[in-house]
Short mmCIF file of N, CA and C in Angstrom, two decimals:
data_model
loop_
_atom_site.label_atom_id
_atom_site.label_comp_id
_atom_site.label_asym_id
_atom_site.label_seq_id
_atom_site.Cartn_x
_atom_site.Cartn_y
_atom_site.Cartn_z
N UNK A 1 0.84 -1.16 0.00
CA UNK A 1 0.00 0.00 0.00
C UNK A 1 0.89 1.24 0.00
N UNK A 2 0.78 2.61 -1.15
CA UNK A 2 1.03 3.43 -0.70
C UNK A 2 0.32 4.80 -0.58
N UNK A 3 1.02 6.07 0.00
CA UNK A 3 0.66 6.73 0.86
C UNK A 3 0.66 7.78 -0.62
N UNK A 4 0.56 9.62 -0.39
CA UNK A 4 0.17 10.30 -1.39
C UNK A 4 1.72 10.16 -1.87
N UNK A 5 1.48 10.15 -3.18
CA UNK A 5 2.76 10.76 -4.31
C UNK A 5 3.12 12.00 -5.07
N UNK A 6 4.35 12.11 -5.08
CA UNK A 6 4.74 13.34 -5.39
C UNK A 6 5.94 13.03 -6.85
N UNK A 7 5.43 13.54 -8.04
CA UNK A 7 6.67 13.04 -9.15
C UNK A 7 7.19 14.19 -9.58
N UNK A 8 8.73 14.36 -9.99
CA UNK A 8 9.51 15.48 -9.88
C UNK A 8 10.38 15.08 -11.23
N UNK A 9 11.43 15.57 -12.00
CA UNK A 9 12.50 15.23 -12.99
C UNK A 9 13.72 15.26 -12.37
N UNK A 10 14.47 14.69 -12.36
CA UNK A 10 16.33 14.89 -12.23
C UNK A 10 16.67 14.36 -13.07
N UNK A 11 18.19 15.23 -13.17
CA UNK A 11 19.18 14.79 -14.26
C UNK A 11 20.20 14.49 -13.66
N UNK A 12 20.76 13.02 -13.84
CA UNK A 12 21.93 12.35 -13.08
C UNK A 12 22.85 11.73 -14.67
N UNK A 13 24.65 12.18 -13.97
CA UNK A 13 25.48 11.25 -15.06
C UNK A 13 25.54 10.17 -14.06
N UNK A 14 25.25 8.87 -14.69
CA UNK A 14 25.39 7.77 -13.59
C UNK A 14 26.21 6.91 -14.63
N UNK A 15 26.48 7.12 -16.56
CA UNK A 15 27.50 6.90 -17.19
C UNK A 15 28.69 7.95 -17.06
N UNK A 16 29.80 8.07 -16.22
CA UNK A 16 30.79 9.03 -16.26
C UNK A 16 31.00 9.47 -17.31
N UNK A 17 31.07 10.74 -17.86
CA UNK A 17 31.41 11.08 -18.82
C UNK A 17 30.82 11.04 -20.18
N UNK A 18 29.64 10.94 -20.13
CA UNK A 18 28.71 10.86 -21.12
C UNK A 18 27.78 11.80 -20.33
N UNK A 19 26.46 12.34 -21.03
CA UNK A 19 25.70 13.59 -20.82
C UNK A 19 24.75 12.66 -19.66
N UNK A 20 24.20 13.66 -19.20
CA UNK A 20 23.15 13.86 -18.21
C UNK A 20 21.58 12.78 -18.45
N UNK A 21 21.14 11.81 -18.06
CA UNK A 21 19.82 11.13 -18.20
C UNK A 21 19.46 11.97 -17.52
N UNK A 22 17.59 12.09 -17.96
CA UNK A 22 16.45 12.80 -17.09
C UNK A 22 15.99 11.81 -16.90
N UNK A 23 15.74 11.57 -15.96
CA UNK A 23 14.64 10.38 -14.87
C UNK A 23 13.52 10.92 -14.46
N UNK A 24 12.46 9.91 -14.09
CA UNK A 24 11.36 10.53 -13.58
C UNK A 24 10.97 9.82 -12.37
N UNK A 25 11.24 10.34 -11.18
CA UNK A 25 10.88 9.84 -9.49
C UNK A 25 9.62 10.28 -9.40
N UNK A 26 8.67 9.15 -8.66
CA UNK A 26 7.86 9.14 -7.71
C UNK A 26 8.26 8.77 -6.53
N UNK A 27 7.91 9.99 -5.72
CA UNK A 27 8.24 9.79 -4.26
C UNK A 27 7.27 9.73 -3.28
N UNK A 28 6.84 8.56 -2.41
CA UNK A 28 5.34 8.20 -1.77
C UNK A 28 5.98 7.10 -0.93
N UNK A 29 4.94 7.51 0.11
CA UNK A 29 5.44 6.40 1.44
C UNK A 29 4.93 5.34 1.71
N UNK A 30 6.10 4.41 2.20
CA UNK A 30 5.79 2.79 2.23
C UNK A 30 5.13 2.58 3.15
N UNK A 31 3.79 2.61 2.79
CA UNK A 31 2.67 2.35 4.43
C UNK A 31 3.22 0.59 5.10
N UNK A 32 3.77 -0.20 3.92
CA UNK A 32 4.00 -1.15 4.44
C UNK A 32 4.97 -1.42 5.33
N UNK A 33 5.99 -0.62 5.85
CA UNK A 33 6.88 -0.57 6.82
C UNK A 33 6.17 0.21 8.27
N UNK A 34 5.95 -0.96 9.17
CA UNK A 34 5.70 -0.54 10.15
C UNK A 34 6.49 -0.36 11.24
N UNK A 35 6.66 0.63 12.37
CA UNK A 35 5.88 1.46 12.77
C UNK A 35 6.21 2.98 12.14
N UNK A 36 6.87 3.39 11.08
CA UNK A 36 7.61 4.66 11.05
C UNK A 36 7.40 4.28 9.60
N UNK A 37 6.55 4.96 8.40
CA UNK A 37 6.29 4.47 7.37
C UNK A 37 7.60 5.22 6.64
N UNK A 38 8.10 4.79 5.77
CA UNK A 38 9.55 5.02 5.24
C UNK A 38 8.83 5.87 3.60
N UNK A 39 9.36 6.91 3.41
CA UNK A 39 9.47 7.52 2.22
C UNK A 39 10.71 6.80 1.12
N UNK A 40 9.90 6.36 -0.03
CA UNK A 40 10.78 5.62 -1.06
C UNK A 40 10.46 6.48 -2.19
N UNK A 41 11.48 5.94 -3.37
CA UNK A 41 11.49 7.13 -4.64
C UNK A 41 12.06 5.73 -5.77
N UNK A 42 10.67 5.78 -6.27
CA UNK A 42 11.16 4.81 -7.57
C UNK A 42 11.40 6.02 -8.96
N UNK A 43 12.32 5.44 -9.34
CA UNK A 43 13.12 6.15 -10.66
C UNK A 43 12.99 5.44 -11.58
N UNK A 44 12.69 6.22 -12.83
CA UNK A 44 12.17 5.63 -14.02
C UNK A 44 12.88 6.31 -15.25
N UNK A 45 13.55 5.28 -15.79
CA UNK A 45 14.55 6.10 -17.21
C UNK A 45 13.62 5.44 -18.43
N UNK A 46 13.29 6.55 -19.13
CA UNK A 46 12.60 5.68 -20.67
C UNK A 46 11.59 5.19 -20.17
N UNK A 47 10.73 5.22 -19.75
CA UNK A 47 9.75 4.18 -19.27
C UNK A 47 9.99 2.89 -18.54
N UNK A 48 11.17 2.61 -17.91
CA UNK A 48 11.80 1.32 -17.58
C UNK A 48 11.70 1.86 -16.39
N UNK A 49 11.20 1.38 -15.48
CA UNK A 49 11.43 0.76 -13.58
C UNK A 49 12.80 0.50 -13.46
N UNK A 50 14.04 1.77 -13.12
CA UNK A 50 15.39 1.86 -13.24
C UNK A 50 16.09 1.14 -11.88
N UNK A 51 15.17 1.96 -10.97
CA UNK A 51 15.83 1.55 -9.02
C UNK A 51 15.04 1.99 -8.34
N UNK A 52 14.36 0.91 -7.08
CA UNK A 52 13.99 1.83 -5.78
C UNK A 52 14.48 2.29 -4.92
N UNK A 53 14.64 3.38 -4.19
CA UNK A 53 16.14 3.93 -3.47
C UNK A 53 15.15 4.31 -2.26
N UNK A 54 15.78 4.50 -1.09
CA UNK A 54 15.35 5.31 0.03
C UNK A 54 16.51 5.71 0.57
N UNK A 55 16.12 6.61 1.81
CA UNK A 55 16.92 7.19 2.85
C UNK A 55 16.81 6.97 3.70
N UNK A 56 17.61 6.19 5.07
CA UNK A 56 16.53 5.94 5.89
C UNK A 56 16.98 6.73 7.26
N UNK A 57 17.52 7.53 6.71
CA UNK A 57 18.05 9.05 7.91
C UNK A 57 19.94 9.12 8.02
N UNK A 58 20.32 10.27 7.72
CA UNK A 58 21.54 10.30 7.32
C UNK A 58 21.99 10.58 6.08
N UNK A 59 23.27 10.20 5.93
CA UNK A 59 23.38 10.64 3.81
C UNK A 59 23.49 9.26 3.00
N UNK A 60 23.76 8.68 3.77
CA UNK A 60 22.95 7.21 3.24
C UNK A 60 21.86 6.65 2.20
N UNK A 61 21.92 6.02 1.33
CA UNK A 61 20.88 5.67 0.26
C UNK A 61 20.85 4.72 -0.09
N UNK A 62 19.63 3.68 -0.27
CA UNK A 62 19.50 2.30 -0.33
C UNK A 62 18.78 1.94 -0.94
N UNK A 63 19.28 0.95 -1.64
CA UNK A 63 18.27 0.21 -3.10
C UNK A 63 17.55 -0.68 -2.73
N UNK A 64 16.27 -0.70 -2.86
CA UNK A 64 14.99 -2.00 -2.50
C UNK A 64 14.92 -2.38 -3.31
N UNK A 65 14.94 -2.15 -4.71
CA UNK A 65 14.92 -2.67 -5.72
C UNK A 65 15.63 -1.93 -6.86
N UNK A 66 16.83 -3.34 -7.67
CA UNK A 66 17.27 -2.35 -8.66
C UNK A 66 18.57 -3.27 -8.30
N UNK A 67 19.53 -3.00 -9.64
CA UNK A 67 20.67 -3.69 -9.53
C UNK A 67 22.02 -2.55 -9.55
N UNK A 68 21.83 -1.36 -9.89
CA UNK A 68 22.63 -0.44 -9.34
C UNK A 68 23.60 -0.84 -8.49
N UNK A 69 24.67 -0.27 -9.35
CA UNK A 69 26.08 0.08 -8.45
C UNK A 69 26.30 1.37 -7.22
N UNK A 70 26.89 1.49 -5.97
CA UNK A 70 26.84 2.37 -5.37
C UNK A 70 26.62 3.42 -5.50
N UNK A 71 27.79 3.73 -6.46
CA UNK A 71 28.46 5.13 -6.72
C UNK A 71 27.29 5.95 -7.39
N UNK A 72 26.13 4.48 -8.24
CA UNK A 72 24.82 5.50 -9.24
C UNK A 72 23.72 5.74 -8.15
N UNK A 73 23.85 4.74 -7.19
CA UNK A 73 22.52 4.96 -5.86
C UNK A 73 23.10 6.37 -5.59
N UNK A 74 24.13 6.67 -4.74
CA UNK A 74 24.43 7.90 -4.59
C UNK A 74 24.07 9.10 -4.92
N UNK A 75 24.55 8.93 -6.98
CA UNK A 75 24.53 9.77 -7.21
C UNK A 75 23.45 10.39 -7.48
N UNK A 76 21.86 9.39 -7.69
CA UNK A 76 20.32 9.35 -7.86
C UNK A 76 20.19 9.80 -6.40
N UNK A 77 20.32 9.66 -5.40
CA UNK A 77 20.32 10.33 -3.97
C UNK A 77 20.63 11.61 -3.70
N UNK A 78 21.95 12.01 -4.60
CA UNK A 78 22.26 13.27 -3.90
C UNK A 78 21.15 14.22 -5.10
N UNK A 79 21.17 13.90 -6.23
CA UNK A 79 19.26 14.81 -7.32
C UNK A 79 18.77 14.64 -6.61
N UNK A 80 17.76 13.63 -5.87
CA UNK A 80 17.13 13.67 -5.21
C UNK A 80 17.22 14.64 -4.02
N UNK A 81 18.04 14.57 -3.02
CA UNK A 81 18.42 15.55 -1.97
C UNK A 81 17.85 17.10 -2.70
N UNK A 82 18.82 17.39 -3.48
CA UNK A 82 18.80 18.85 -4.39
C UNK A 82 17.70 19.05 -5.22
N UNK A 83 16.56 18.31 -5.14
CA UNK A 83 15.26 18.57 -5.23
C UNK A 83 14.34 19.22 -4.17
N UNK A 84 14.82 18.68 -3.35
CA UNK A 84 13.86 19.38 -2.05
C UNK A 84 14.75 20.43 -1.55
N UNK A 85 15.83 20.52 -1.37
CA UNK A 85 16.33 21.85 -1.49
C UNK A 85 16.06 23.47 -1.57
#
């Protein structure tokens, strides 16, 4: 089950050195984590279900779903961050 959603654009290089992807996050909370419902942000490149990432307090960022390498969770974390900004 989730909670209201909010969808936003970022542009992340998560290929070094090649140009900028625009992604499209929905960000809405996991009623299914109880007791403290967790805010998650699924990212979507091209129409493809790319990674699910959260935060779960700290600068920390974590994939629920998605085969992502660190360094691209990160770097989809820190757009994210600099969205709400």
């Amino acid at each position: 089950m989730q909670g209201e959603e909010e969808t936003f654009m970022i542009n992340v290089d998560i290929n070094t050195g090649r140009e900028q992807l625009e992604m499209t996050v929905f960000g809405y909370e996991d009623l299914k984590e109880k007791p403290n419902h967790e805010l998650v942000f699924k990212v979507i490149l091209d129409g493809v279900d790319l990674t699910t990432v959260t935060n779960k307090g700290g600068e920390s960022w974590y994939q629920v779903e998605g085969l992502l390498d660190r360094e691209s969770i990160d770097k989809i974390g820190g757009a994210i961050e600099k969205h709400y900004l």
